[in-house]
Short mmCIF file of C-alpha atoms in Angstrom, two decimals:
data_model
loop_
_atom_site.label_atom_id
_atom_site.label_comp_id
_atom_site.label_asym_id
_atom_site.label_seq_id
_atom_site.Cartn_x
_atom_site.Cartn_y
_atom_site.Cartn_z
CA MET A 12 -0.15 0.20 -0.11
CA GLY A 13 1.66 3.14 -1.26
CA ALA A 14 1.41 7.03 -0.18
CA GLU A 15 3.04 8.12 -3.51
CA PRO A 16 -0.54 10.64 -4.43
CA VAL A 17 -1.03 11.89 -1.02
CA ALA A 18 2.14 12.71 0.13
CA ALA A 19 2.86 14.54 -3.20
CA LYS A 20 -0.64 15.93 -3.15
CA ILE A 21 -0.06 17.39 -0.02
CA VAL A 22 4.41 18.52 -0.51
CA ALA A 23 2.76 20.34 -3.05
CA ALA A 24 -0.24 22.12 -0.90
CA ARG A 25 2.41 23.28 1.24
CA SER A 26 4.68 24.62 -1.40
CA VAL A 27 7.36 23.05 0.49
CA SER A 28 11.19 22.13 -0.97
CA VAL A 29 12.58 18.65 0.80
CA ARG A 30 15.81 17.85 -0.81
CA PRO A 31 16.51 14.79 0.23
CA ALA A 32 21.16 14.35 -0.09
CA LYS A 33 23.22 15.39 -2.46
CA LYS A 34 23.93 11.21 -3.34
CA ALA A 35 20.24 10.68 -3.79
CA PRO A 36 19.24 8.33 -7.10
CA ALA A 37 17.91 10.84 -10.09
CA THR A 38 14.56 8.61 -9.74
CA PRO A 39 13.07 8.68 -5.23
CA THR A 40 11.69 6.54 -3.94
CA ALA A 41 8.59 8.22 -2.88
CA PRO A 42 7.24 8.26 0.55
CA ALA A 43 5.51 5.57 2.50
CA VAL A 44 3.46 8.55 4.78
CA ALA A 45 2.57 11.92 4.21
CA PRO A 46 3.77 14.40 5.16
CA GLN A 47 2.00 17.58 7.48
CA LYS A 48 2.86 20.88 8.90
CA ALA A 49 4.80 21.26 11.86
CA ALA A 50 4.24 19.60 15.13
CA ALA A 51 3.42 22.99 17.45
CA SER A 52 0.39 23.86 14.33
CA ARG A 53 -1.44 20.54 14.80
CA PRO A 54 -5.11 21.47 16.08
CA THR A 55 -6.55 19.91 18.86
CA PHE A 56 -9.21 16.89 18.73
CA SER A 57 -11.99 18.19 18.29
CA ALA A 58 -14.83 18.99 21.10
CA GLY A 59 -17.78 17.22 21.24
CA ARG A 60 -15.90 14.36 19.87
CA ALA A 61 -15.03 12.35 23.67
CA GLY A 62 -18.10 10.50 24.58
CA ALA A 63 -15.91 7.31 25.69
CA PRO A 64 -15.16 6.01 29.01
CA GLY A 65 -12.41 7.69 30.76
CA GLY A 66 -13.56 10.84 28.52
CA ALA A 67 -11.03 9.47 25.67
CA PRO A 68 -11.39 11.11 22.21
CA VAL A 69 -12.60 9.10 19.28
CA VAL A 70 -8.91 9.18 17.16
CA ILE A 71 -10.88 6.71 14.28
CA ARG A 72 -14.54 7.44 13.89
CA ALA A 73 -16.12 5.57 10.48
CA GLN A 74 -20.03 5.64 9.52
CA ASN A 75 -22.09 3.26 7.47
CA LEU A 76 -18.83 3.19 5.27
CA HIS A 77 -19.35 1.60 1.59
CA LYS A 78 -16.91 0.88 -1.61
CA TYR A 79 -17.72 0.04 -4.43
CA TYR A 80 -15.87 -1.06 -7.06
CA VAL A 81 -16.89 -2.86 -10.51
CA ASN A 82 -19.04 -5.42 -9.47
CA VAL A 83 -17.94 -6.33 -6.73
CA HIS A 84 -19.08 -4.90 -3.28
CA ALA A 85 -15.24 -4.48 -0.96
CA ARG A 86 -17.12 -2.86 2.12
CA ASP A 87 -20.51 -3.18 3.48
CA GLY A 88 -21.88 0.17 6.07
CA VAL A 89 -18.68 -0.65 8.02
CA ASP A 90 -19.44 1.31 11.65
CA LEU A 91 -15.54 1.24 13.76
CA GLU A 92 -14.86 4.03 16.17
CA LEU A 93 -11.13 3.68 18.02
CA ARG A 94 -10.44 6.01 20.83
CA LYS A 95 -7.12 8.26 21.97
CA GLY A 96 -4.89 5.15 23.50
CA GLU A 97 -6.53 1.78 22.42
CA VAL A 98 -4.36 -0.51 20.32
CA MET A 99 -7.48 -2.48 17.94
CA GLY A 100 -6.01 -5.57 16.01
CA PHE A 101 -7.75 -5.53 12.44
CA LEU A 102 -8.28 -9.24 11.41
CA GLY A 103 -10.08 -10.73 8.29
CA PRO A 104 -9.47 -13.47 5.55
CA ASN A 105 -7.51 -12.36 2.42
CA GLY A 106 -10.34 -10.25 0.58
CA ALA A 107 -12.33 -9.60 3.76
CA GLY A 108 -11.57 -5.43 3.00
CA LYS A 109 -8.50 -4.73 4.80
CA THR A 110 -6.02 -2.94 2.95
CA THR A 111 -9.56 -1.50 1.03
CA PHE A 112 -10.71 -0.02 4.65
CA THR A 113 -7.15 0.77 5.54
CA LYS A 114 -6.81 3.01 2.47
CA CYS A 115 -10.16 4.68 3.21
CA LEU A 116 -9.34 5.95 6.55
CA LEU A 117 -5.65 7.16 4.71
CA GLY A 118 -7.87 9.14 2.14
CA PHE A 119 -5.59 7.19 -0.29
CA ILE A 120 -9.24 6.46 -1.93
CA LYS A 121 -12.62 8.12 -1.54
CA PRO A 122 -15.46 5.17 -0.18
CA SER A 123 -18.66 4.74 -2.36
CA ALA A 124 -20.60 6.40 1.03
CA GLY A 125 -20.00 7.35 4.63
CA ARG A 126 -18.15 8.95 6.08
CA VAL A 127 -14.53 8.47 7.47
CA GLU A 128 -13.04 10.95 10.19
CA LEU A 129 -9.69 11.07 12.16
CA PHE A 130 -9.31 13.21 15.18
CA GLY A 131 -12.99 14.97 14.59
CA LEU A 132 -12.40 15.93 10.96
CA ASN A 133 -13.04 14.18 7.52
CA VAL A 134 -10.43 12.87 5.73
CA HIS A 135 -10.70 13.79 2.38
CA GLU A 136 -11.29 17.20 3.54
CA HIS A 137 -8.47 17.74 6.27
CA GLY A 138 -6.26 15.20 4.88
CA PRO A 139 -2.92 17.71 5.14
CA GLU A 140 -4.54 18.80 8.91
CA VAL A 141 -4.83 14.75 10.20
CA LEU A 142 -2.35 12.59 8.15
CA GLY A 143 0.61 14.50 9.44
CA ARG A 144 -0.48 13.28 13.37
CA VAL A 145 -0.34 9.75 11.52
CA GLY A 146 2.35 7.05 11.08
CA LEU A 147 2.57 4.51 9.08
CA VAL A 148 4.07 1.03 8.81
CA PRO A 149 3.07 -0.11 6.00
CA ASP A 150 3.07 -3.69 3.86
CA GLN A 151 4.85 -2.54 1.59
CA TYR A 152 7.86 -0.21 1.07
CA ASP A 153 11.15 1.34 0.08
CA PHE A 154 13.64 3.54 0.78
CA TYR A 155 16.60 5.72 -0.83
CA PRO A 156 19.13 2.95 -1.79
CA LEU A 157 22.30 6.02 -0.98
CA LEU A 158 21.25 7.06 1.65
CA ASN A 159 21.67 5.87 5.10
CA GLY A 160 19.56 5.35 7.66
CA ARG A 161 20.16 8.44 9.35
CA GLN A 162 19.79 10.06 5.68
CA VAL A 163 16.41 8.36 6.24
CA LEU A 164 15.06 9.62 8.62
CA ASP A 165 15.87 13.47 8.73
CA TYR A 166 14.55 13.27 5.05
CA TYR A 167 10.89 11.72 6.42
CA ALA A 168 11.23 14.49 9.36
CA ARG A 169 12.01 17.44 6.89
CA LEU A 170 9.04 16.36 5.60
CA TYR A 171 6.87 16.24 8.57
CA GLY A 172 7.96 19.86 9.50
CA VAL A 173 10.15 19.12 12.10
CA PRO A 174 12.34 21.93 13.44
CA ALA A 175 16.22 22.13 12.41
CA SER A 176 16.57 22.96 15.99
CA GLU A 177 14.91 19.22 16.90
CA ARG A 178 15.65 16.69 13.98
CA THR A 179 18.48 15.57 14.77
CA ALA A 180 17.89 14.41 18.30
CA ARG A 181 14.07 13.09 17.32
CA VAL A 182 16.63 11.19 14.78
CA GLU A 183 19.16 9.91 16.90
CA GLU A 184 15.64 9.17 19.83
CA VAL A 185 13.35 6.89 17.26
CA LEU A 186 17.09 4.89 15.25
CA GLN A 187 17.31 4.44 19.50
CA LEU A 188 14.25 3.26 19.45
CA VAL A 189 14.09 0.86 17.13
CA GLY A 190 17.80 -0.16 17.51
CA MET A 191 19.08 0.81 14.82
CA GLN A 192 21.58 3.12 16.29
CA GLU A 193 24.95 1.11 15.22
CA HIS A 194 23.40 0.60 11.76
CA ALA A 195 22.54 4.44 11.05
CA ARG A 196 25.61 5.21 9.05
CA ARG A 197 25.10 2.12 6.91
CA LYS A 198 23.31 2.59 3.01
CA VAL A 199 20.14 1.53 3.26
CA ARG A 200 21.07 -0.82 0.41
CA GLU A 201 23.24 -3.18 2.39
CA TYR A 202 20.13 -3.28 4.74
CA SER A 203 18.68 -6.99 5.98
CA HIS A 204 14.55 -7.49 5.29
CA GLY A 205 14.66 -6.60 8.78
CA MET A 206 17.21 -3.32 9.19
CA LYS A 207 14.60 -2.41 6.76
CA GLN A 208 11.40 -3.09 8.42
CA ARG A 209 13.15 -1.71 11.71
CA LEU A 210 13.46 1.61 10.08
CA CYS A 211 10.96 1.84 8.24
CA ILE A 212 9.35 2.27 11.72
CA ALA A 213 11.89 4.88 12.78
CA GLN A 214 10.73 6.59 9.80
CA ALA A 215 6.01 6.38 11.33
CA LEU A 216 7.42 7.26 14.51
CA VAL A 217 10.15 10.52 13.42
CA ASN A 218 6.72 13.05 14.02
CA ARG A 219 5.58 12.08 17.49
CA PRO A 220 1.99 10.60 16.05
CA GLU A 221 -0.89 10.42 18.25
CA LEU A 222 -1.77 7.14 15.78
CA ILE A 223 0.13 5.14 14.60
CA ILE A 224 -1.15 2.00 11.47
CA PHE A 225 0.84 -0.78 11.94
CA ASP A 226 0.52 -3.44 8.50
CA GLU A 227 2.48 -6.61 9.45
CA PRO A 228 4.96 -4.98 11.74
CA THR A 229 7.32 -7.67 12.49
CA ASN A 230 7.07 -9.08 9.07
CA GLY A 231 10.91 -10.24 8.97
CA LEU A 232 12.34 -9.46 12.22
CA ASP A 233 14.04 -11.64 14.09
CA PRO A 234 12.46 -13.20 17.72
CA ARG A 235 14.61 -11.01 19.35
CA GLY A 236 13.04 -7.59 16.74
CA ALA A 237 9.41 -8.90 17.11
CA PHE A 238 9.31 -9.02 20.82
CA GLU A 239 10.78 -5.34 20.94
CA THR A 240 8.27 -4.27 18.19
CA ARG A 241 5.59 -5.62 20.59
CA GLU A 242 7.04 -3.93 23.71
CA LEU A 243 7.24 -0.64 21.71
CA MET A 244 3.28 -0.83 20.70
CA LYS A 245 2.54 -1.47 24.65
CA GLN A 246 4.69 1.95 25.59
CA LEU A 247 3.52 3.81 22.59
CA SER A 248 0.03 3.12 23.95
CA SER A 249 0.82 3.42 27.62
CA GLN A 250 1.90 7.46 26.55
CA GLY A 251 -1.78 7.93 24.99
CA VAL A 252 -1.22 6.98 21.26
CA THR A 253 -3.09 4.78 19.25
CA ILE A 254 -2.17 1.92 17.27
CA PHE A 255 -4.11 -0.04 14.41
CA LEU A 256 -2.58 -2.95 13.80
CA ASN A 257 -2.83 -5.26 10.94
CA SER A 258 -1.25 -8.70 11.27
CA HIS A 259 -1.37 -11.90 10.67
CA VAL A 260 0.17 -13.31 13.93
CA LEU A 261 -2.97 -13.35 16.01
CA THR A 262 -0.57 -14.09 19.23
CA GLU A 263 0.86 -11.11 18.36
CA VAL A 264 -2.35 -9.30 17.93
CA GLU A 265 -3.81 -11.37 21.37
CA ALA A 266 -0.52 -10.39 23.06
CA VAL A 267 -0.93 -6.47 22.33
CA CYS A 268 -4.40 -5.81 21.68
CA THR A 269 -6.70 -4.34 23.46
CA ARG A 270 -9.61 -5.20 21.74
CA VAL A 271 -9.78 -6.76 18.00
CA ALA A 272 -12.11 -6.58 15.66
CA ILE A 273 -12.88 -9.22 13.19
CA LEU A 274 -14.00 -8.73 9.03
CA SER A 275 -15.45 -10.98 6.92
CA LYS A 276 -17.03 -10.06 3.16
CA GLY A 277 -16.85 -6.14 3.67
CA ARG A 278 -18.43 -5.93 7.06
CA ILE A 279 -17.26 -6.46 10.89
CA LEU A 280 -18.29 -8.98 12.33
CA VAL A 281 -17.58 -8.25 15.85
CA THR A 282 -15.69 -5.79 18.07
CA SER A 283 -14.54 -6.55 21.50
CA SER A 284 -11.97 -8.01 23.38
CA VAL A 285 -10.19 -10.87 23.12
CA GLY A 286 -11.43 -11.95 26.95
CA ASP A 287 -14.65 -10.59 25.91
CA LEU A 288 -14.63 -12.88 23.01
CA ARG A 289 -13.61 -16.03 25.13
CA ARG A 290 -16.43 -16.28 26.47
CA LYS A 291 -18.88 -15.69 24.27
CA LEU A 292 -17.20 -18.25 22.21
CA LYS A 293 -17.11 -20.74 25.04
CA GLY A 294 -20.72 -19.87 26.38
CA ASN A 295 -19.09 -18.75 29.97
CA VAL A 296 -18.34 -22.16 30.79
CA GLU A 297 -14.86 -22.83 32.49
CA ARG A 298 -13.09 -25.85 31.80
CA VAL A 299 -10.05 -27.10 33.61
CA THR A 300 -7.76 -30.34 32.34
CA VAL A 301 -5.79 -32.96 36.02
CA THR A 302 -2.61 -34.63 34.87
CA LEU A 303 -3.43 -37.33 37.84
CA GLU A 304 -0.52 -39.20 38.91
CA ASN A 305 -2.96 -42.42 40.17
CA PRO A 306 -5.90 -42.22 37.47
CA ALA A 307 -8.85 -44.62 38.01
CA PRO A 308 -12.93 -44.02 37.13
CA LYS A 309 -13.78 -43.35 40.17
CA ALA A 310 -12.23 -39.40 39.27
CA GLU A 311 -14.69 -39.05 36.90
CA SER A 312 -17.94 -38.73 39.00
CA LEU A 313 -16.57 -37.65 42.20
CA PRO A 314 -15.80 -33.60 41.59
CA ILE A 315 -19.14 -34.18 40.05
CA GLU A 316 -20.34 -36.09 43.32
CA ARG A 317 -20.02 -32.81 45.24
CA GLY A 318 -20.72 -30.25 43.09
CA ILE A 319 -18.19 -28.94 41.48
CA ALA A 320 -18.29 -29.64 38.09
CA ASN A 321 -20.84 -30.30 35.09
CA ARG A 322 -19.45 -32.70 33.59
CA ALA A 323 -15.59 -35.04 33.47
CA THR A 324 -13.62 -37.00 31.04
CA LEU A 325 -11.02 -39.56 32.35
CA GLU A 326 -8.86 -40.27 29.65
CA ALA A 327 -5.45 -41.63 30.21
CA ASP A 328 -4.00 -40.01 33.14
CA ARG A 329 -5.85 -36.47 31.63
CA LEU A 330 -9.46 -35.40 33.57
CA GLN A 331 -10.63 -32.95 31.78
CA ILE A 332 -13.35 -30.86 33.81
CA GLU A 333 -16.49 -28.46 32.81
CA LEU A 334 -16.67 -26.77 36.12
CA ALA A 335 -19.98 -26.02 37.64
CA PRO A 336 -21.28 -22.22 38.52
CA GLY A 337 -19.60 -20.90 40.83
CA ALA A 338 -16.41 -23.79 41.22
CA GLY A 339 -12.81 -22.81 40.11
CA ILE A 340 -9.47 -24.98 40.41
CA PRO A 341 -9.32 -24.96 44.32
CA GLU A 342 -12.23 -26.75 44.94
CA VAL A 343 -11.62 -29.47 42.04
CA VAL A 344 -8.17 -29.95 43.77
CA ASN A 345 -9.12 -29.71 47.10
CA CYS A 346 -12.01 -32.50 45.94
CA LEU A 347 -9.20 -35.11 44.23
CA VAL A 348 -6.93 -34.53 47.00
CA GLN A 349 -9.47 -35.88 49.47
CA GLY A 350 -11.21 -38.63 47.20
CA GLY A 351 -7.50 -39.86 47.37
CA PHE A 352 -6.22 -38.48 43.56
CA ARG A 353 -1.94 -37.57 44.15
CA ILE A 354 -2.44 -34.34 41.42
CA LEU A 355 0.79 -33.60 38.64
CA ASN A 356 -0.67 -30.65 36.61
CA VAL A 357 -3.58 -28.38 36.47
CA GLN A 358 -4.69 -26.20 33.31
CA GLU A 359 -7.11 -23.54 33.27
CA ASP A 360 -8.35 -24.41 28.82
CA THR A 361 -8.59 -21.17 27.53
CA VAL A 362 -9.77 -20.13 24.22
CA GLY A 363 -7.22 -18.90 21.67
CA LEU A 364 -7.80 -15.83 19.19
CA GLU A 365 -6.59 -18.49 16.65
CA GLN A 366 -9.99 -19.50 17.86
CA ILE A 367 -12.09 -17.13 17.71
CA PHE A 368 -10.59 -16.07 14.30
CA LEU A 369 -11.79 -19.63 13.11
CA GLU A 370 -14.91 -20.50 14.44
CA LEU A 371 -15.72 -16.61 13.58
CA THR A 372 -14.62 -16.72 9.62
CA LYS A 373 -15.70 -20.43 8.84
CA GLY A 374 -15.95 -21.21 5.23
CA GLU A 375 -14.20 -17.57 4.27
CA GLY A 376 -11.12 -18.89 3.40
CA GLY A 377 -6.92 -18.66 5.10
CA ILE A 378 -6.50 -14.92 6.73
#
């Protein structure tokens, strides 16, 4: 997903001349994000747009959003809100409409019907005002190959209008955040894929954005880099930055997101926390699995007789128990120990995001 049209339009509108380093190639690579006015002139959140738990302002609002292509209805009346400081995971099978929604969100394409707002402003009417408050980590990107990492980030800082007195310090700050300080003098053409991914994350932070859209941010990163990126998202959220995460790594979404939106066939099936989705999918029934050293048929009947289980099934040394309302692991342990059983392990069964996703998108194909 490229940002060339938006970037070019906004730079032209501001009449800003931004020149990369002298060694830049004659045919430059388009920037991945749109520039904006200096941070000091950014507008505040619109009045009357809060209305959230704790008074958090609405950062993203999509209302009855539709997008039509020839013979294809890619978006079907989508409504979505994301508030300041939230981390939302955006999930869906291939072809569900995730990319189309994100392009509408950033003003890359115009919806056929409905409205998209960022920070309370229509993104298609106030693009330069809102896009400078946004950072984008796209799934496809490129940089000037003859520039080094530090020069690339200085270039993006100039696009965003970061004052000259702040640029050097800000570039060093984001280099440190993504662990690229020791590679900052190397030319981009010498970078590995993982290094380029870290640089892409850094450019999304250079303007101190209030909203960051991550599209597969850990793609190509080693395990440590992926962990550090997740921790960075958590850190940014704790500082009030809003995160919109599009990822196929469901364990990643489960680890960092406060809410998830699951998309299918151009419509949002559900928007909820992972915990609420687990409870709904399990029907509020809690299950535990107990591993016994001395299994016996009595292990199945005893918890039911004591009223702490609705159902119990013994398979080899593993006793699977569906808990009765109000019962928990301590009651199970006491019951079995008093019955003469020796317990090796107790594990609460949980429903993962992968299982939730597969259940909700049956027949929709892979993500």
